[in-house]
Amino acid sequence: MSRPAGTLLLRDRTFVYFLLARTVAVLGSAITSVALPLLVFQVTASPLVTSLVTAVQVVPYLFFGLIAGAMADRFPRRRLMLSCQAVSAVALLSVPVASWVGELSAVHAVLVAAAIATSFVWFDAAAFGALPALVGREYVVPANSMIWSVTTLAGLGGPVIGGALVSVAGAAPALSFDAASYVVAGALLALIGRSFDAPGRARAESRGGLRAGIREGLEFVWRQPVVRSLTLLGVGNSITGGAVSALLVVYGVRELGLSEDGRGIGLLIAVTAAGAFLAALALPRLTDRVPIGWITIAALSANPVALLLTAVSPSHPWAIGPLLLWSFTNTLTVINGIAARQVVTPLDLQARVNTTARMLAWGGTPLGALAGGLLAEAAGARYAYALMSSAVLVSALLAWRSPLRSRTFGTVESPVG
C-alpha cells in the first residue's frame, strides 16, 4: 500500500527544512502584521496613512514582479532567497533602533514596509520555482497545502503573540522579533542540500535575454486558459482583500471598540489567519472532489456576503464568524489559483508565470487599500467594507459567465517541461 503524500513529504529532510523556514518567517511576519499598522496608527491616528502600510506591501510587486520572475528562473534561487531574508532583517531592525534614539516616524515605518515588500518580490519569485524543484511536480499540491496549513497556524498564533508583545514592550521593539525570524529562516534554507533550481535552467537561459524571458512568461499566462481565467478573476478578490486588510486595525478600534494596546487587534487578525488555515486544509479535499473552476466560483460568490455581514456586525463577538468566512473564501480563491498554476506550468517557467499571474491578480490590492482608506476617512470603516465588497462581487458575476462553470475546466494539463 502506498503511503500518503503528506507522510512521504515529512520524511524528506529537504522539504522539512523548507517548511520550517517558511513557518518561522510567517510567524515573525504575523507579529509585524499587528505591530506595524498599530505603530503607524498610534503616530498618525489616520486611517488613510495606516492603509498605506498595506498598499506599499503590494506596489513593489507591480513594479518588479516581471523582472524578479525572469531573474529567478535564471539565477541561483537559494542565493536570491538568502539575500532577501538578510535585507528584510536589516530593514526591520532599523525601526526599534530609530525608536530607541528618538527618531522614529510614520514615514520611516512605511518605508520599511516598502523595503520588506520589495525584498519579498524576489524571494517569492524564487520560492515559486524552488518548491517544484525540491519536491517534484507530483507533490506540489500536497506540499503547498502542508505549507499553507502550517504557516497559517503560525499566522494564527503570531498576531496573538504580536499583540502581547506590543502591549508589554511597545510596537517598535516588537518588530525585532520579526527581524530575528528572518535570520533563523535564512539559516534553515542554507542547510538544504538539494538544488533549488530546475533541470531546465540551462535551457531557459539559452532562449534569450531578460526581455525575452519576461515575454515568454506573459505569453504563457495569456495562452493557458486555466492560468488566464483564475488570474483575471483574482483582481476583484485582491481589490476587496486590500481594503479589508488595510482597515482591519481601524475597523477593530473605531467600529468594534477594541483597545489600541494590541491585544484585541491581535485576536482579530488571528481570526483571519484561522480562515486561511481552514482554507489550506480544505483545498486538497476539495480538489479531489470538485472541479477547480467550481471552487473559485463558490469562493468568490460567498466572499461579498461574508464581508457585508462583517460590516454590519455590532460588536467583536458578532464579527468573528463573518470575518472567518471572508478570510476562508479569500484565501481559497488565492491558493486554488496558485496550486493550479504550479501544476500546469513547466518547471523552467515557474517563477516567471507565477510572479506574472500574482502581479496581475494582486494588482488590485493597493487600489483597494487606498480606496478603502479614503472611504473610511470620509464615512467610517463599516461603510468602506460594505462598498468595497462590490469589487469581488463583480468577479463572482463574471465567474458565473466564464468557462469556470464547465466540469472539465482545468482537467487537461498543458505540456510540461
XYZ file of C-alpha atoms in Angstrom:
417
model
C 0.000 0.000 0.000
C 1.410 3.399 -0.989
C 1.971 5.950 1.748
C 0.058 9.248 1.764
C 1.883 12.118 0.085
C 1.995 14.082 3.338
C 3.780 11.252 5.139
C 6.366 10.962 2.380
C 6.979 14.708 2.406
C 7.531 14.752 6.163
C 10.178 12.023 5.739
C 12.039 14.282 3.312
C 14.532 16.404 5.291
C 14.783 18.884 2.415
C 11.059 19.635 2.498
C 11.001 19.752 6.313
C 13.747 22.418 6.352
C 11.920 24.391 3.657
C 8.656 24.112 5.602
C 10.300 25.189 8.863
C 11.945 28.168 7.168
C 8.629 29.374 5.777
C 6.878 28.794 9.112
C 9.422 30.770 11.157
C 9.310 33.658 8.671
C 5.498 33.711 8.670
C 5.411 33.683 12.475
C 7.626 36.769 12.534
C 5.600 38.457 9.795
C 2.402 37.795 11.748
C 3.873 39.734 14.661
C 4.665 42.589 12.286
C 1.111 42.467 10.895
C -0.038 43.686 14.322
C 2.881 45.899 15.322
C 3.474 47.914 12.146
C -0.092 49.123 11.392
C -0.620 49.847 15.086
C 2.622 51.817 15.172
C 1.531 53.966 12.227
C -1.990 54.409 13.606
C -0.624 55.417 17.025
C 1.647 58.016 15.426
C -0.831 59.467 12.911
C -4.382 58.478 14.026
C -5.150 58.411 10.281
C -6.956 55.515 8.530
C -5.552 56.658 5.181
C -1.922 56.682 6.328
C -2.435 53.354 8.108
C -3.812 51.873 4.881
C -0.563 52.869 3.157
C 1.196 50.105 5.112
C -0.909 47.555 3.208
C -0.688 49.407 -0.100
C 3.109 49.615 -0.127
C 3.336 45.897 0.613
C 1.924 45.147 -2.847
C 3.059 48.073 -5.014
C 6.618 46.648 -5.384
C 5.107 43.524 -6.942
C 3.567 45.685 -9.666
C 6.891 47.379 -10.413
C 9.290 44.452 -10.095
C 7.238 41.258 -10.463
C 8.063 40.611 -14.117
C 11.777 41.315 -13.669
C 12.008 39.244 -10.481
C 10.280 36.283 -12.123
C 12.641 36.301 -15.086
C 15.695 36.648 -12.820
C 14.575 33.855 -10.501
C 14.352 31.474 -13.475
C 17.927 32.351 -14.466
C 19.953 32.971 -11.300
C 20.617 30.662 -8.317
C 17.395 30.690 -6.309
C 18.924 29.816 -2.956
C 21.328 32.773 -3.101
C 18.483 35.075 -4.106
C 16.260 33.907 -1.237
C 19.009 34.260 1.372
C 19.840 37.786 0.197
C 16.175 38.762 0.523
C 15.993 37.400 4.075
C 19.052 39.463 5.057
C 17.640 42.687 3.576
C 14.324 42.224 5.395
C 16.035 41.582 8.743
C 18.133 44.751 8.474
C 15.144 46.877 7.422
C 13.038 45.684 10.364
C 15.808 46.224 12.881
C 16.019 49.863 11.828
C 12.602 50.537 13.417
C 13.430 49.662 17.053
C 16.830 51.339 16.629
C 15.186 54.554 15.368
C 12.679 54.372 18.214
C 15.470 53.944 20.760
C 17.278 57.095 19.558
C 14.006 59.051 19.312
C 13.959 59.427 15.518
C 11.103 57.120 14.571
C 8.347 58.486 12.321
C 5.392 57.138 10.362
C 7.304 57.796 7.132
C 10.148 55.597 8.370
C 7.699 52.783 9.214
C 6.004 52.984 5.800
C 9.397 52.955 4.041
C 10.394 49.846 6.000
C 7.163 48.167 4.893
C 8.054 49.065 1.298
C 11.594 47.682 1.669
C 10.350 44.380 3.090
C 7.739 44.111 0.351
C 10.312 44.789 -2.373
C 12.582 42.101 -0.963
C 9.623 39.718 -0.816
C 9.030 40.064 -4.579
C 12.344 38.384 -5.348
C 12.008 35.876 -2.508
C 8.519 34.898 -3.669
C 9.638 34.501 -7.277
C 12.462 32.189 -6.253
C 10.246 30.213 -3.826
C 7.640 29.562 -6.520
C 10.248 27.815 -8.661
C 12.120 26.238 -5.748
C 9.224 24.169 -4.378
C 8.539 22.088 -7.537
C 12.303 21.643 -7.989
C 12.692 20.400 -4.392
C 9.692 18.066 -4.107
C 8.756 17.216 -7.705
C 5.669 18.195 -9.649
C 3.592 15.255 -8.371
C 3.878 16.561 -4.799
C 3.195 20.247 -5.496
C -0.445 20.251 -4.326
C 0.113 18.329 -1.043
C 3.332 20.290 -0.391
C 1.549 23.608 -0.948
C -1.329 22.501 1.247
C 1.034 21.497 4.047
C 2.981 24.756 3.789
C -0.210 26.825 3.831
C -1.648 24.787 6.726
C 1.430 25.005 8.938
C 2.285 28.604 8.114
C -1.280 29.743 8.666
C -1.182 28.029 12.040
C 1.856 30.197 12.725
C -0.136 33.118 11.390
C -2.931 32.188 13.757
C -0.735 32.381 16.848
C 1.553 35.129 15.596
C -0.942 38.010 15.872
C -1.829 36.984 19.423
C 1.869 36.890 20.316
C 2.345 40.190 18.474
C -0.485 41.809 20.382
C 1.002 40.662 23.686
C 4.469 41.890 22.695
C 3.103 45.278 21.655
C 1.226 45.540 24.933
C 4.319 44.699 27.014
C 7.224 46.149 25.014
C 5.634 48.556 22.532
C 5.028 48.367 18.774
C 8.540 49.311 17.631
C 10.523 46.865 19.843
C 8.157 44.031 18.857
C 9.459 44.251 15.279
C 12.885 42.985 16.394
C 11.323 39.527 16.807
C 10.381 39.506 13.113
C 13.940 40.529 12.219
C 15.247 37.534 14.176
C 12.791 35.248 12.383
C 14.286 36.189 9.013
C 17.753 35.248 10.283
C 16.567 31.856 11.537
C 14.625 31.174 8.329
C 17.691 32.005 6.246
C 19.809 29.588 8.289
C 17.290 26.783 7.665
C 17.296 27.431 3.906
C 21.103 27.351 3.921
C 21.013 23.840 5.448
C 19.106 22.382 2.471
C 21.459 20.267 0.397
C 19.263 19.806 -2.682
C 19.320 22.233 -5.601
C 16.635 24.929 -5.668
C 16.970 25.199 -9.440
C 15.056 23.339 -12.158
C 16.825 20.912 -14.520
C 15.656 23.136 -17.367
C 17.634 26.162 -16.086
C 20.293 25.911 -18.809
C 17.616 25.558 -21.453
C 15.806 28.621 -20.126
C 18.978 30.706 -20.206
C 19.628 29.812 -23.829
C 16.359 31.273 -25.086
C 17.415 34.872 -24.960
C 17.832 37.824 -22.652
C 15.796 39.112 -19.751
C 13.233 40.767 -22.014
C 12.650 37.533 -23.909
C 12.204 35.687 -20.618
C 9.597 38.185 -19.422
C 7.730 37.927 -22.713
C 7.706 34.142 -22.528
C 6.106 34.240 -19.074
C 3.469 36.759 -20.174
C 2.605 34.703 -23.251
C 2.116 31.545 -21.199
C -0.204 33.311 -18.749
C -2.328 34.609 -21.611
C -2.391 31.374 -23.657
C -3.059 28.926 -20.827
C -6.849 29.061 -20.158
C -6.659 27.881 -16.537
C -3.984 30.406 -15.577
C -5.605 33.260 -17.539
C -9.099 32.791 -16.091
C -8.057 32.364 -12.468
C -5.637 35.299 -12.691
C -8.097 37.800 -14.164
C -10.871 36.854 -11.748
C -8.434 37.244 -8.875
C -8.241 41.005 -9.444
C -11.610 41.704 -7.814
C -10.678 39.415 -4.936
C -7.465 41.380 -4.398
C -9.198 44.789 -4.508
C -11.598 43.762 -1.758
C -8.849 41.967 0.152
C -6.654 45.061 0.057
C -9.392 47.157 1.660
C -10.146 44.591 4.370
C -6.501 44.075 5.338
C -5.634 47.775 5.256
C -8.535 48.766 7.501
C -8.581 45.861 9.946
C -6.883 47.887 12.689
C -9.149 50.891 12.038
C -12.250 48.664 11.922
C -11.318 46.974 15.199
C -10.511 50.185 17.085
C -13.151 52.584 15.756
C -16.068 50.275 14.905
C -15.724 47.395 17.369
C -14.276 49.416 20.248
C -11.107 47.334 20.669
C -8.145 48.777 22.535
C -5.125 50.182 20.709
C -2.774 48.297 23.047
C -2.590 45.407 20.579
C -4.309 42.503 22.328
C -7.755 42.805 20.798
C -6.347 43.622 17.372
C -4.091 40.570 17.578
C -7.118 38.359 18.174
C -8.940 39.956 15.231
C -6.001 39.295 12.910
C -5.787 35.759 14.297
C -9.362 35.193 13.099
C -8.299 35.988 9.541
C -5.357 33.602 9.944
C -7.758 30.897 11.133
C -9.834 31.351 7.991
C -6.699 30.969 5.877
C -5.743 27.827 7.811
C -9.136 26.238 7.209
C -8.886 27.063 3.501
C -5.472 25.383 3.291
C -6.859 22.261 4.968
C -9.891 22.202 2.701
C -8.168 22.693 -0.661
C -6.685 19.171 -1.187
C -10.003 17.572 -0.226
C -11.953 19.916 -2.483
C -9.680 19.421 -5.499
C -10.144 15.646 -5.166
C -13.920 16.016 -5.472
C -14.770 19.351 -7.091
C -13.588 20.947 -10.377
C -11.176 23.822 -9.761
C -13.473 26.264 -11.553
C -16.356 25.466 -9.212
C -14.115 26.045 -6.176
C -13.310 29.553 -7.395
C -16.931 30.343 -8.298
C -18.190 29.266 -4.864
C -15.472 31.167 -3.005
C -15.970 34.376 -4.986
C -19.749 34.193 -4.524
C -19.626 33.744 -0.743
C -16.922 36.368 -0.190
C -19.004 39.584 -0.602
C -21.796 38.161 1.564
C -19.302 37.465 4.353
C -17.845 40.969 4.126
C -21.262 42.636 4.216
C -22.076 40.660 7.369
C -18.749 41.781 8.830
C -19.572 45.406 8.029
C -22.880 45.305 9.918
C -21.606 43.308 12.915
C -22.418 45.354 16.055
C -19.555 44.069 18.221
C -16.410 41.971 18.317
C -18.108 38.593 19.013
C -20.583 39.135 16.168
C -17.783 39.958 13.726
C -15.751 36.777 14.283
C -17.916 34.395 12.232
C -18.343 36.615 9.142
C -14.680 37.654 9.200
C -13.629 33.999 9.450
C -15.793 33.152 6.423
C -14.439 36.134 4.496
C -10.837 35.057 5.147
C -11.641 31.439 4.210
C -13.143 32.370 0.848
C -10.493 34.990 0.081
C -7.649 32.560 0.794
C -9.322 29.654 -1.007
C -9.516 31.749 -4.173
C -5.826 32.629 -3.887
C -4.356 29.210 -3.106
C -6.585 27.413 -5.607
C -5.108 29.677 -8.281
C -1.532 29.130 -7.052
C -1.836 25.334 -6.958
C -3.410 25.234 -10.421
C -0.624 27.399 -11.856
C 2.162 25.305 -10.354
C 0.651 22.081 -11.697
C 0.188 23.218 -15.300
C 3.335 25.368 -15.664
C 6.635 23.928 -16.997
C 9.445 23.860 -14.413
C 11.631 26.362 -16.259
C 8.736 28.869 -16.379
C 7.567 28.551 -12.761
C 8.993 31.802 -11.388
C 8.018 33.917 -14.403
C 4.484 32.578 -14.724
C 3.693 32.684 -11.005
C 5.076 36.179 -10.427
C 3.325 37.458 -13.557
C -0.006 35.948 -12.505
C 0.372 37.126 -8.913
C 1.357 40.608 -10.097
C -1.818 40.839 -12.191
C -4.098 39.272 -9.560
C -2.572 41.304 -6.726
C -2.640 44.483 -8.752
C -5.916 45.483 -7.164
C -4.616 45.285 -3.583
C -3.050 48.781 -3.359
C -6.061 50.219 -5.197
C -8.405 48.558 -2.697
C -6.267 49.663 0.255
C -6.191 53.305 -0.830
C -9.863 53.398 -1.861
C -10.837 51.778 1.426
C -8.710 54.269 3.366
C -10.341 57.233 1.635
C -13.839 55.827 2.248
C -13.024 55.180 5.904
C -11.743 58.737 6.313
C -14.993 60.074 4.878
C -17.623 57.731 6.287
C -16.067 55.060 8.523
C -14.672 51.567 8.130
C -18.084 49.870 8.106
C -19.184 51.870 5.076
C -15.821 51.203 3.403
C -16.134 47.446 3.907
C -19.684 47.388 2.582
C -18.832 49.349 -0.554
C -15.548 47.554 -1.262
C -17.353 44.194 -1.292
C -18.629 45.210 -4.739
C -15.219 44.505 -6.319
C -15.235 40.800 -5.517
C -18.958 40.692 -6.348
C -18.092 41.750 -9.910
C -15.531 38.910 -10.127
C -18.167 36.469 -8.876
C -20.678 37.565 -11.507
C -18.051 37.270 -14.243
C -17.035 33.842 -12.947
C -20.597 32.551 -13.341
C -20.462 33.567 -17.018
C -16.955 32.190 -17.614
C -15.571 28.758 -18.657
C -15.092 28.018 -14.938
C -18.679 26.700 -14.931
C -17.593 23.687 -17.002
C -16.905 20.494 -15.055
C -13.943 19.773 -17.343
C -12.338 23.210 -16.905
C -8.712 22.772 -15.889
C -8.721 18.958 -16.049
C -6.391 18.848 -19.063
C -2.908 19.954 -18.138
C -0.696 21.834 -20.528
C 2.528 20.178 -21.659
C 5.223 20.329 -19.040
C 8.924 20.778 -19.417
